[in-house]
Amino acid sequence: MKIGIAGSLESNDCLVTIKESETLSIKVQSIVDAFYHDQIVAFIESVLADVNHDKVDVTVIDKGALNYTIKARLLTALHRMEVSHA
Amino acid sequence: MHRSYLFIPGNHPAMLQNADIFGADAIIFDLEDAVSINEKDSARQLIKAFFETLQKPKFSIYVRINGLNSSLGSIDLNMVMNEIVEGIVLPKATVSDIKMLSKLLDTFENARRIKKKTVIIPIIETAKAVFEIGQIAQLPRVSALLLGAEDLTGDMEIERTKQGIEIEYPRAKIAFACKAFEIEAIDTPFTDVTDDEGLEKDALHAKSLGMNAKCAIHPNQIEIINKTFTPTMVAIDEALRIVKADEEAQKVHRGVFSLNGKMVDKPVVDRAKKLLIKAKHFGMVEDIDEK
């Protein structure tokens, strides 16, 4: 299975893990879950839609990352998944 | 015209998003030494995404790319080239590397319809670059020279000290070349981030040799650097008195006159005018006649 990981668990960052899948699945665990869980999931969906990826399993552990960081980590993890041979 | 250039590691979201509160005149987003080889891709994406969020930042934006001796440097450029980027900081710069970078910038600017010319700040950090300083300072796009003392002393196989006697020659050579070709001379970072007194002393010494800006490697260094490279109110008041007295002297066709017992002639007046231009740039004085 192809897999890509990017980011970190440091403050203001997030750790993104993406695996190949038959369907789209997004799991988010955030320090701001109570207020922004749905917005974060919606933002991840929009980034994935922009790059035409709808068959991936995404797990994000968020430590207070802003949208630009989530976007950058997602795109890096996707690229790493594509070039991985695991 | 900048006083302070703050290096920020390119893969550090917390520092990127606080970039506008540090008070640096310019920020150098670093893709080279501050980013491990396994995280270059991640840092490029992060900087690219961050730049897309910026609107009218209060600081000038520079990116230190990786050297052009591998493919990393051109990959960096491909990711970060954007209208918002003022310039590219080139490590281990040589005349041939700068010419190559300039051609790459032509290509990216044309392809992306970037209207302004992206400038280049070469880092002088090899013995060869010190030898080539006169040529480097004259190259198109080069807007400043930055002294990289850590790598330079490594290349020279000499000890790097806080006193900095070992970098006196390149510091002076950079200052002269920059003055000759009207570009900025940026001093090397002071690496002990806990020694404010040492930083101030080091910055004042660099200024006395003709450097007009200094790099910082920690936000806490910005205040001292900005203060050092900003004209003091005493110097501004003196310059204003000189310029005013010169205006009066011109009316009676006198090229040389005395002010508070000191002779004032054209070089003194020119120096005062240059200081006032700098003071105006940093908001220390209101409108002045820059003629």
CSV table of C-alpha atoms in Angstrom, one decimal:
chain,number,residue,atom,x,y,z
A,1,MET,CA,0.0,0.0,0.0
A,2,LYS,CA,1.3,3.4,-0.9
A,3,ILE,CA,1.5,5.9,2.0
A,4,GLY,CA,2.7,9.4,2.5
A,5,ILE,CA,3.4,11.3,5.8
A,6,ALA,CA,4.2,15.0,6.2
A,7,GLY,CA,4.3,17.6,9.0
A,8,SER,CA,4.9,17.3,12.7
A,9,LEU,CA,3.3,17.3,16.1
A,10,GLU,CA,4.8,20.7,17.0
A,11,SER,CA,2.6,23.6,17.9
A,12,ASN,CA,1.0,25.3,14.9
A,13,ASP,CA,1.7,22.3,12.7
A,14,CYS,CA,-0.2,19.1,11.9
A,15,LEU,CA,0.8,15.5,11.1
A,16,VAL,CA,-0.8,14.2,7.9
A,17,THR,CA,-0.9,10.6,6.9
A,18,ILE,CA,-2.4,9.6,3.6
A,19,LYS,CA,-2.9,6.1,2.2
A,20,GLU,CA,-4.3,4.8,-1.0
A,21,SER,CA,-7.9,3.7,-0.6
A,22,GLU,CA,-11.0,2.6,-2.6
A,23,THR,CA,-13.0,5.5,-1.1
A,24,LEU,CA,-12.4,8.9,0.5
A,25,SER,CA,-12.0,8.8,4.2
A,26,ILE,CA,-11.0,11.8,6.4
A,27,LYS,CA,-10.2,11.5,10.1
A,28,VAL,CA,-9.2,14.7,12.1
A,29,GLN,CA,-8.0,14.9,15.6
A,30,SER,CA,-7.5,18.5,16.6
A,31,ILE,CA,-6.8,20.6,19.7
A,32,VAL,CA,-9.6,22.9,18.4
A,33,ASP,CA,-11.9,19.9,17.6
A,34,ALA,CA,-14.8,21.4,19.6
A,35,PHE,CA,-15.0,24.5,17.5
A,36,TYR,CA,-13.5,23.8,14.1
A,37,HIS,CA,-13.7,20.0,13.3
A,38,ASP,CA,-16.2,20.4,10.5
A,39,GLN,CA,-14.4,23.4,9.0
A,40,ILE,CA,-11.1,21.5,9.0
A,41,VAL,CA,-12.7,18.4,7.3
A,42,ALA,CA,-14.3,20.7,4.7
A,43,PHE,CA,-11.0,22.4,4.0
A,44,ILE,CA,-9.2,19.1,3.5
A,45,GLU,CA,-12.0,18.0,1.1
A,46,SER,CA,-11.6,21.2,-0.9
A,47,VAL,CA,-7.8,20.8,-1.1
A,48,LEU,CA,-8.2,17.1,-2.2
A,49,ALA,CA,-10.8,18.1,-4.8
A,50,ASP,CA,-8.5,20.8,-6.2
A,51,VAL,CA,-5.9,18.1,-7.0
A,52,ASN,CA,-8.5,15.5,-8.0
A,53,HIS,CA,-7.8,13.0,-5.2
A,54,ASP,CA,-11.0,11.3,-4.0
A,55,LYS,CA,-9.7,7.8,-3.2
A,56,VAL,CA,-7.5,8.3,-0.2
A,57,ASP,CA,-7.5,7.7,3.5
A,58,VAL,CA,-6.5,10.8,5.3
A,59,THR,CA,-5.6,11.2,9.0
A,60,VAL,CA,-4.7,14.6,10.4
A,61,ILE,CA,-3.5,15.2,13.9
A,62,ASP,CA,-3.7,18.9,14.2
A,63,LYS,CA,-1.8,21.0,16.8
A,64,GLY,CA,-3.3,24.4,15.8
A,65,ALA,CA,-2.2,24.6,12.2
A,66,LEU,CA,-3.6,27.4,10.0
A,67,ASN,CA,-5.2,26.5,6.7
A,68,TYR,CA,-2.0,27.2,4.6
A,69,THR,CA,-0.1,24.7,6.8
A,70,ILE,CA,-2.8,22.0,6.5
A,71,LYS,CA,-2.8,22.6,2.7
A,72,ALA,CA,1.0,22.4,2.4
A,73,ARG,CA,1.2,19.2,4.6
A,74,LEU,CA,-1.6,17.5,2.6
A,75,LEU,CA,0.1,18.3,-0.7
A,76,THR,CA,3.5,17.1,0.5
A,77,ALA,CA,2.0,13.9,2.0
A,78,LEU,CA,0.1,13.2,-1.3
A,79,HIS,CA,3.3,13.7,-3.3
A,80,ARG,CA,5.2,11.4,-1.0
A,81,MET,CA,2.4,8.8,-1.3
A,82,GLU,CA,2.6,9.0,-5.1
A,83,VAL,CA,6.4,8.4,-5.2
A,84,SER,CA,6.4,5.8,-2.4
A,85,HIS,CA,7.0,2.2,-3.2
A,86,ALA,CA,6.0,0.7,0.2
B,1,MET,CA,16.9,50.3,2.2
B,2,HIS,CA,16.9,47.7,5.0
B,3,ARG,CA,18.5,47.5,8.4
B,4,SER,CA,17.7,44.0,9.5
B,5,TYR,CA,17.3,40.7,7.7
B,6,LEU,CA,15.8,37.8,9.8
B,7,PHE,CA,16.4,34.2,8.8
B,8,ILE,CA,13.3,32.0,9.4
B,9,PRO,CA,13.5,28.2,8.8
B,10,GLY,CA,11.3,27.4,5.9
B,11,ASN,CA,9.6,24.4,7.5
B,12,HIS,CA,8.5,26.1,10.7
B,13,PRO,CA,4.8,27.1,10.6
B,14,ALA,CA,4.9,28.9,14.0
B,15,MET,CA,7.6,31.2,12.9
B,16,LEU,CA,6.2,31.8,9.4
B,17,GLN,CA,2.8,32.9,10.7
B,18,ASN,CA,4.4,35.3,13.1
B,19,ALA,CA,6.7,36.8,10.5
B,20,ASP,CA,5.0,40.2,10.5
B,21,ILE,CA,5.3,40.8,14.3
B,22,PHE,CA,9.1,40.4,14.6
B,23,GLY,CA,9.8,44.0,13.3
B,24,ALA,CA,12.5,42.9,10.8
B,25,ASP,CA,12.8,45.1,7.7
B,26,ALA,CA,13.3,42.0,5.6
B,27,ILE,CA,12.8,38.3,6.2
B,28,ILE,CA,14.8,35.5,4.5
B,29,PHE,CA,12.8,32.3,4.3
B,30,ASP,CA,15.4,29.6,4.5
B,31,LEU,CA,15.3,26.5,2.3
B,32,GLU,CA,19.0,25.8,2.7
B,33,ASP,CA,20.8,25.1,6.0
B,34,ALA,CA,17.8,25.3,8.2
B,35,VAL,CA,16.0,22.5,6.4
B,36,SER,CA,17.1,18.9,6.5
B,37,ILE,CA,17.5,17.2,3.2
B,38,ASN,CA,14.5,15.0,3.9
B,39,GLU,CA,12.2,17.9,4.5
B,40,LYS,CA,13.1,20.2,1.5
B,41,ASP,CA,9.9,19.2,-0.3
B,42,SER,CA,7.8,19.9,2.8
B,43,ALA,CA,9.4,23.3,3.4
B,44,ARG,CA,8.9,24.4,-0.3
B,45,GLN,CA,5.2,23.5,-0.1
B,46,LEU,CA,4.8,25.3,3.2
B,47,ILE,CA,6.5,28.5,1.9
B,48,LYS,CA,4.5,28.5,-1.3
B,49,ALA,CA,1.2,28.1,0.6
B,50,PHE,CA,2.2,30.8,3.1
B,51,PHE,CA,3.1,33.3,0.3
B,52,GLU,CA,-0.3,32.7,-1.2
B,53,THR,CA,-1.9,34.0,2.0
B,54,LEU,CA,0.2,37.2,2.2
B,55,GLN,CA,-1.3,40.5,1.3
B,56,LYS,CA,0.9,43.7,1.5
B,57,PRO,CA,3.3,42.3,4.1
B,58,LYS,CA,5.1,44.9,6.3
B,59,PHE,CA,8.5,43.4,5.4
B,60,SER,CA,10.4,42.6,2.3
B,61,ILE,CA,10.5,38.9,1.3
B,62,TYR,CA,13.6,37.0,0.3
B,63,VAL,CA,14.1,33.2,0.0
B,64,ARG,CA,17.5,31.5,0.5
B,65,ILE,CA,17.4,28.7,-2.0
B,66,ASN,CA,19.8,25.8,-2.1
B,67,GLY,CA,23.0,26.1,-4.1
B,68,LEU,CA,22.8,25.7,-7.9
B,69,ASN,CA,25.5,23.0,-7.8
B,70,SER,CA,22.7,20.4,-7.4
B,71,SER,CA,19.1,20.3,-8.7
B,72,LEU,CA,17.7,21.5,-5.4
B,73,GLY,CA,18.2,25.2,-6.1
B,74,SER,CA,16.2,25.2,-9.3
B,75,ILE,CA,13.5,23.1,-7.8
B,76,ASP,CA,13.3,25.6,-4.9
B,77,LEU,CA,12.9,28.5,-7.5
B,78,ASN,CA,10.2,26.6,-9.4
B,79,MET,CA,8.2,26.3,-6.1
B,80,VAL,CA,8.6,29.8,-4.6
B,81,MET,CA,8.9,32.2,-7.6
B,82,ASN,CA,6.0,34.6,-7.1
B,83,GLU,CA,5.4,38.3,-7.5
B,84,ILE,CA,5.6,38.8,-3.7
B,85,VAL,CA,9.3,37.6,-3.6
B,86,GLU,CA,11.6,40.6,-3.6
B,87,GLY,CA,14.8,38.6,-4.1
B,88,ILE,CA,16.7,35.3,-3.9
B,89,VAL,CA,19.5,34.8,-1.5
B,90,LEU,CA,22.2,32.6,-3.1
B,91,PRO,CA,24.5,30.6,-0.9
B,92,LYS,CA,28.2,29.9,-1.8
B,93,ALA,CA,27.8,32.5,-4.6
B,94,THR,CA,30.3,32.8,-7.4
B,95,VAL,CA,30.2,34.9,-10.6
B,96,SER,CA,29.2,32.0,-12.7
B,97,ASP,CA,26.4,30.9,-10.2
B,98,ILE,CA,24.9,34.4,-10.2
B,99,LYS,CA,24.9,34.5,-14.0
B,100,MET,CA,23.2,31.1,-14.1
B,101,LEU,CA,20.6,32.2,-11.4
B,102,SER,CA,19.9,35.4,-13.4
B,103,LYS,CA,19.1,33.4,-16.5
B,104,LEU,CA,16.8,31.1,-14.4
B,105,LEU,CA,15.0,34.1,-13.0
B,106,ASP,CA,14.5,35.5,-16.6
B,107,THR,CA,12.8,32.2,-17.5
B,108,PHE,CA,10.5,32.1,-14.4
B,109,GLU,CA,9.6,35.8,-14.7
B,110,ASN,CA,8.7,35.4,-18.3
B,111,ALA,CA,6.7,32.2,-17.8
B,112,ARG,CA,4.8,33.5,-14.8
B,113,ARG,CA,4.4,37.0,-16.1
B,114,ILE,CA,6.1,38.5,-13.1
B,115,LYS,CA,6.5,42.2,-13.9
B,116,LYS,CA,9.2,43.2,-11.5
B,117,LYS,CA,12.9,42.1,-11.6
B,118,THR,CA,13.6,39.7,-8.8
B,119,VAL,CA,16.9,40.8,-7.2
B,120,ILE,CA,19.8,38.5,-6.1
B,121,ILE,CA,21.6,38.7,-2.8
B,122,PRO,CA,24.8,36.6,-3.1
B,123,ILE,CA,26.2,35.2,0.2
B,124,ILE,CA,30.0,35.8,0.3
B,125,GLU,CA,31.1,32.7,2.2
B,126,THR,CA,34.0,31.2,0.2
B,127,ALA,CA,37.5,32.5,-0.3
B,128,LYS,CA,36.8,32.5,-4.1
B,129,ALA,CA,33.8,34.8,-3.6
B,130,VAL,CA,35.9,37.2,-1.5
B,131,PHE,CA,38.4,37.2,-4.4
B,132,GLU,CA,35.5,37.9,-6.9
B,133,ILE,CA,33.7,40.6,-4.8
B,134,GLY,CA,34.4,43.4,-7.2
B,135,GLN,CA,32.9,41.5,-10.1
B,136,ILE,CA,30.0,40.1,-8.1
B,137,ALA,CA,28.9,43.6,-6.9
B,138,GLN,CA,28.5,44.8,-10.5
B,139,LEU,CA,26.4,42.0,-11.8
B,140,PRO,CA,22.9,42.7,-13.0
B,141,ARG,CA,20.1,42.0,-10.4
B,142,VAL,CA,22.6,42.0,-7.5
B,143,SER,CA,21.1,44.4,-4.9
B,144,ALA,CA,23.2,43.6,-1.9
B,145,LEU,CA,26.1,41.4,-0.7
B,146,LEU,CA,25.7,39.3,2.5
B,147,LEU,CA,28.7,38.2,4.5
B,148,GLY,CA,28.5,34.5,5.6
B,149,ALA,CA,31.3,34.4,8.2
B,150,GLU,CA,30.6,30.8,9.5
B,151,ASP,CA,31.1,29.1,6.1
B,152,LEU,CA,33.8,31.6,5.1
B,153,THR,CA,36.0,30.9,8.1
B,154,GLY,CA,35.3,27.2,7.6
B,155,ASP,CA,36.5,27.5,4.0
B,156,MET,CA,39.6,29.4,5.2
B,157,GLU,CA,40.2,26.8,7.9
B,158,ILE,CA,40.5,29.5,10.5
B,159,GLU,CA,38.8,30.0,13.9
B,160,ARG,CA,35.6,32.0,14.1
B,161,THR,CA,35.8,34.3,17.1
B,162,LYS,CA,33.3,36.8,18.8
B,163,GLN,CA,35.8,39.6,18.3
B,164,GLY,CA,35.8,38.9,14.5
B,165,ILE,CA,39.3,40.0,13.7
B,166,GLU,CA,39.5,37.1,11.2
B,167,ILE,CA,36.6,38.6,9.1
B,168,GLU,CA,37.9,42.2,9.1
B,169,TYR,CA,39.2,41.9,5.6
B,170,PRO,CA,36.0,40.5,3.9
B,171,ARG,CA,33.8,42.9,5.9
B,172,ALA,CA,35.8,45.9,4.7
B,173,LYS,CA,36.0,44.6,1.2
B,174,ILE,CA,32.2,44.0,1.0
B,175,ALA,CA,31.5,47.4,2.4
B,176,PHE,CA,33.8,49.1,-0.2
B,177,ALA,CA,32.4,47.1,-3.1
B,178,CYS,CA,28.8,47.8,-2.1
B,179,LYS,CA,29.5,51.5,-1.6
B,180,ALA,CA,31.2,51.7,-5.0
B,181,PHE,CA,28.3,50.0,-6.8
B,182,GLU,CA,25.5,51.5,-4.7
B,183,ILE,CA,24.1,48.3,-3.3
B,184,GLU,CA,23.5,47.2,0.3
B,185,ALA,CA,26.2,45.7,2.5
B,186,ILE,CA,24.7,43.1,4.9
B,187,ASP,CA,26.7,41.9,7.8
B,188,THR,CA,27.0,38.3,9.0
B,189,PRO,CA,24.7,37.1,11.8
B,190,PHE,CA,26.0,37.2,15.4
B,191,THR,CA,25.5,33.7,16.5
B,192,ASP,CA,25.3,34.0,20.3
B,193,VAL,CA,21.6,34.8,20.6
B,194,THR,CA,21.9,35.2,24.4
B,195,ASP,CA,24.6,37.9,24.3
B,196,ASP,CA,22.8,41.3,23.6
B,197,GLU,CA,25.9,43.3,24.6
B,198,GLY,CA,28.1,41.3,22.2
B,199,LEU,CA,25.5,41.7,19.4
B,200,GLU,CA,25.4,45.5,19.8
B,201,LYS,CA,29.2,45.8,19.9
B,202,ASP,CA,29.5,43.6,16.8
B,203,ALA,CA,26.8,45.5,14.9
B,204,LEU,CA,28.4,48.9,15.8
B,205,HIS,CA,31.7,47.7,14.5
B,206,ALA,CA,30.2,46.4,11.3
B,207,LYS,CA,28.5,49.8,10.9
B,208,SER,CA,31.8,51.6,11.5
B,209,LEU,CA,33.3,49.7,8.5
B,210,GLY,CA,30.5,50.7,6.2
B,211,MET,CA,27.9,47.9,6.5
B,212,ASN,CA,24.4,49.2,6.5
B,213,ALA,CA,22.4,46.2,7.6
B,214,LYS,CA,22.9,43.0,9.6
B,215,CYS,CA,21.3,39.5,9.5
B,216,ALA,CA,19.5,38.1,12.6
B,217,ILE,CA,19.1,34.4,13.4
B,218,HIS,CA,16.6,35.1,16.2
B,219,PRO,CA,13.8,37.6,16.5
B,220,ASN,CA,15.2,38.9,19.8
B,221,GLN,CA,18.2,40.3,17.8
B,222,ILE,CA,16.0,42.6,15.6
B,223,GLU,CA,15.5,45.5,18.0
B,224,ILE,CA,19.3,46.0,18.6
B,225,ILE,CA,20.1,45.6,14.9
B,226,ASN,CA,17.4,48.1,13.9
B,227,LYS,CA,18.5,50.6,16.5
B,228,THR,CA,22.2,50.3,15.5
B,229,PHE,CA,21.5,50.9,11.8
B,230,THR,CA,19.0,53.8,12.4
B,231,PRO,CA,20.4,57.3,12.5
B,232,THR,CA,20.3,58.7,16.1
B,233,MET,CA,18.3,61.8,16.9
B,234,VAL,CA,21.6,63.5,17.9
B,235,ALA,CA,23.0,62.8,14.4
B,236,ILE,CA,19.8,63.8,12.7
B,237,ASP,CA,19.7,67.1,14.6
B,238,GLU,CA,23.3,67.8,13.6
B,239,ALA,CA,22.6,66.9,10.0
B,240,LEU,CA,19.6,69.2,9.9
B,241,ARG,CA,21.7,72.1,11.3
B,242,ILE,CA,24.4,71.5,8.7
B,243,VAL,CA,21.9,71.4,5.8
B,244,LYS,CA,20.1,74.6,7.0
B,245,ALA,CA,23.5,76.4,7.5
B,246,ASP,CA,24.5,75.2,4.0
B,247,GLU,CA,21.3,76.7,2.5
B,248,GLU,CA,22.1,80.1,4.2
B,249,ALA,CA,25.8,79.8,2.9
B,250,GLN,CA,24.7,79.1,-0.6
B,251,LYS,CA,22.7,82.3,-0.7
B,252,VAL,CA,25.9,84.3,-0.2
B,253,HIS,CA,27.8,82.0,-2.5
B,254,ARG,CA,30.0,80.4,0.2
B,255,GLY,CA,31.2,76.8,-0.4
B,256,VAL,CA,32.9,76.5,3.0
B,257,PHE,CA,31.7,77.8,6.3
B,258,SER,CA,32.0,77.3,10.0
B,259,LEU,CA,29.4,75.7,12.3
B,260,ASN,CA,29.9,75.5,16.0
B,261,GLY,CA,33.7,76.0,15.5
B,262,LYS,CA,34.0,73.2,12.9
B,263,MET,CA,34.7,73.6,9.2
B,264,VAL,CA,31.8,72.5,6.9
B,265,ASP,CA,32.4,71.9,3.2
B,266,LYS,CA,30.7,69.8,0.5
B,267,PRO,CA,31.6,66.3,1.8
B,268,VAL,CA,30.2,67.2,5.2
B,269,VAL,CA,27.0,68.5,3.7
B,270,ASP,CA,26.7,65.5,1.4
B,271,ARG,CA,27.1,63.2,4.3
B,272,ALA,CA,24.5,65.0,6.3
B,273,LYS,CA,22.1,64.8,3.3
B,274,LYS,CA,22.6,61.1,3.0
B,275,LEU,CA,21.9,60.6,6.7
B,276,LEU,CA,18.7,62.6,6.4
B,277,ILE,CA,17.6,60.5,3.4
B,278,LYS,CA,18.1,57.4,5.6
B,279,ALA,CA,16.3,59.1,8.5
B,280,LYS,CA,13.4,60.0,6.3
B,281,HIS,CA,13.2,56.4,5.0
B,282,PHE,CA,12.9,55.1,8.5
B,283,GLY,CA,10.3,57.7,9.5
B,284,MET,CA,12.6,59.8,11.7
B,285,VAL,CA,12.1,63.1,9.9
B,286,GLU,CA,9.5,64.6,7.7
B,287,ASP,CA,10.0,65.8,4.1
B,288,ILE,CA,13.4,66.9,3.2
B,289,ASP,CA,15.0,68.2,0.0
B,290,GLU,CA,17.0,65.2,-1.3
B,291,LYS,CA,18.9,67.3,-3.9
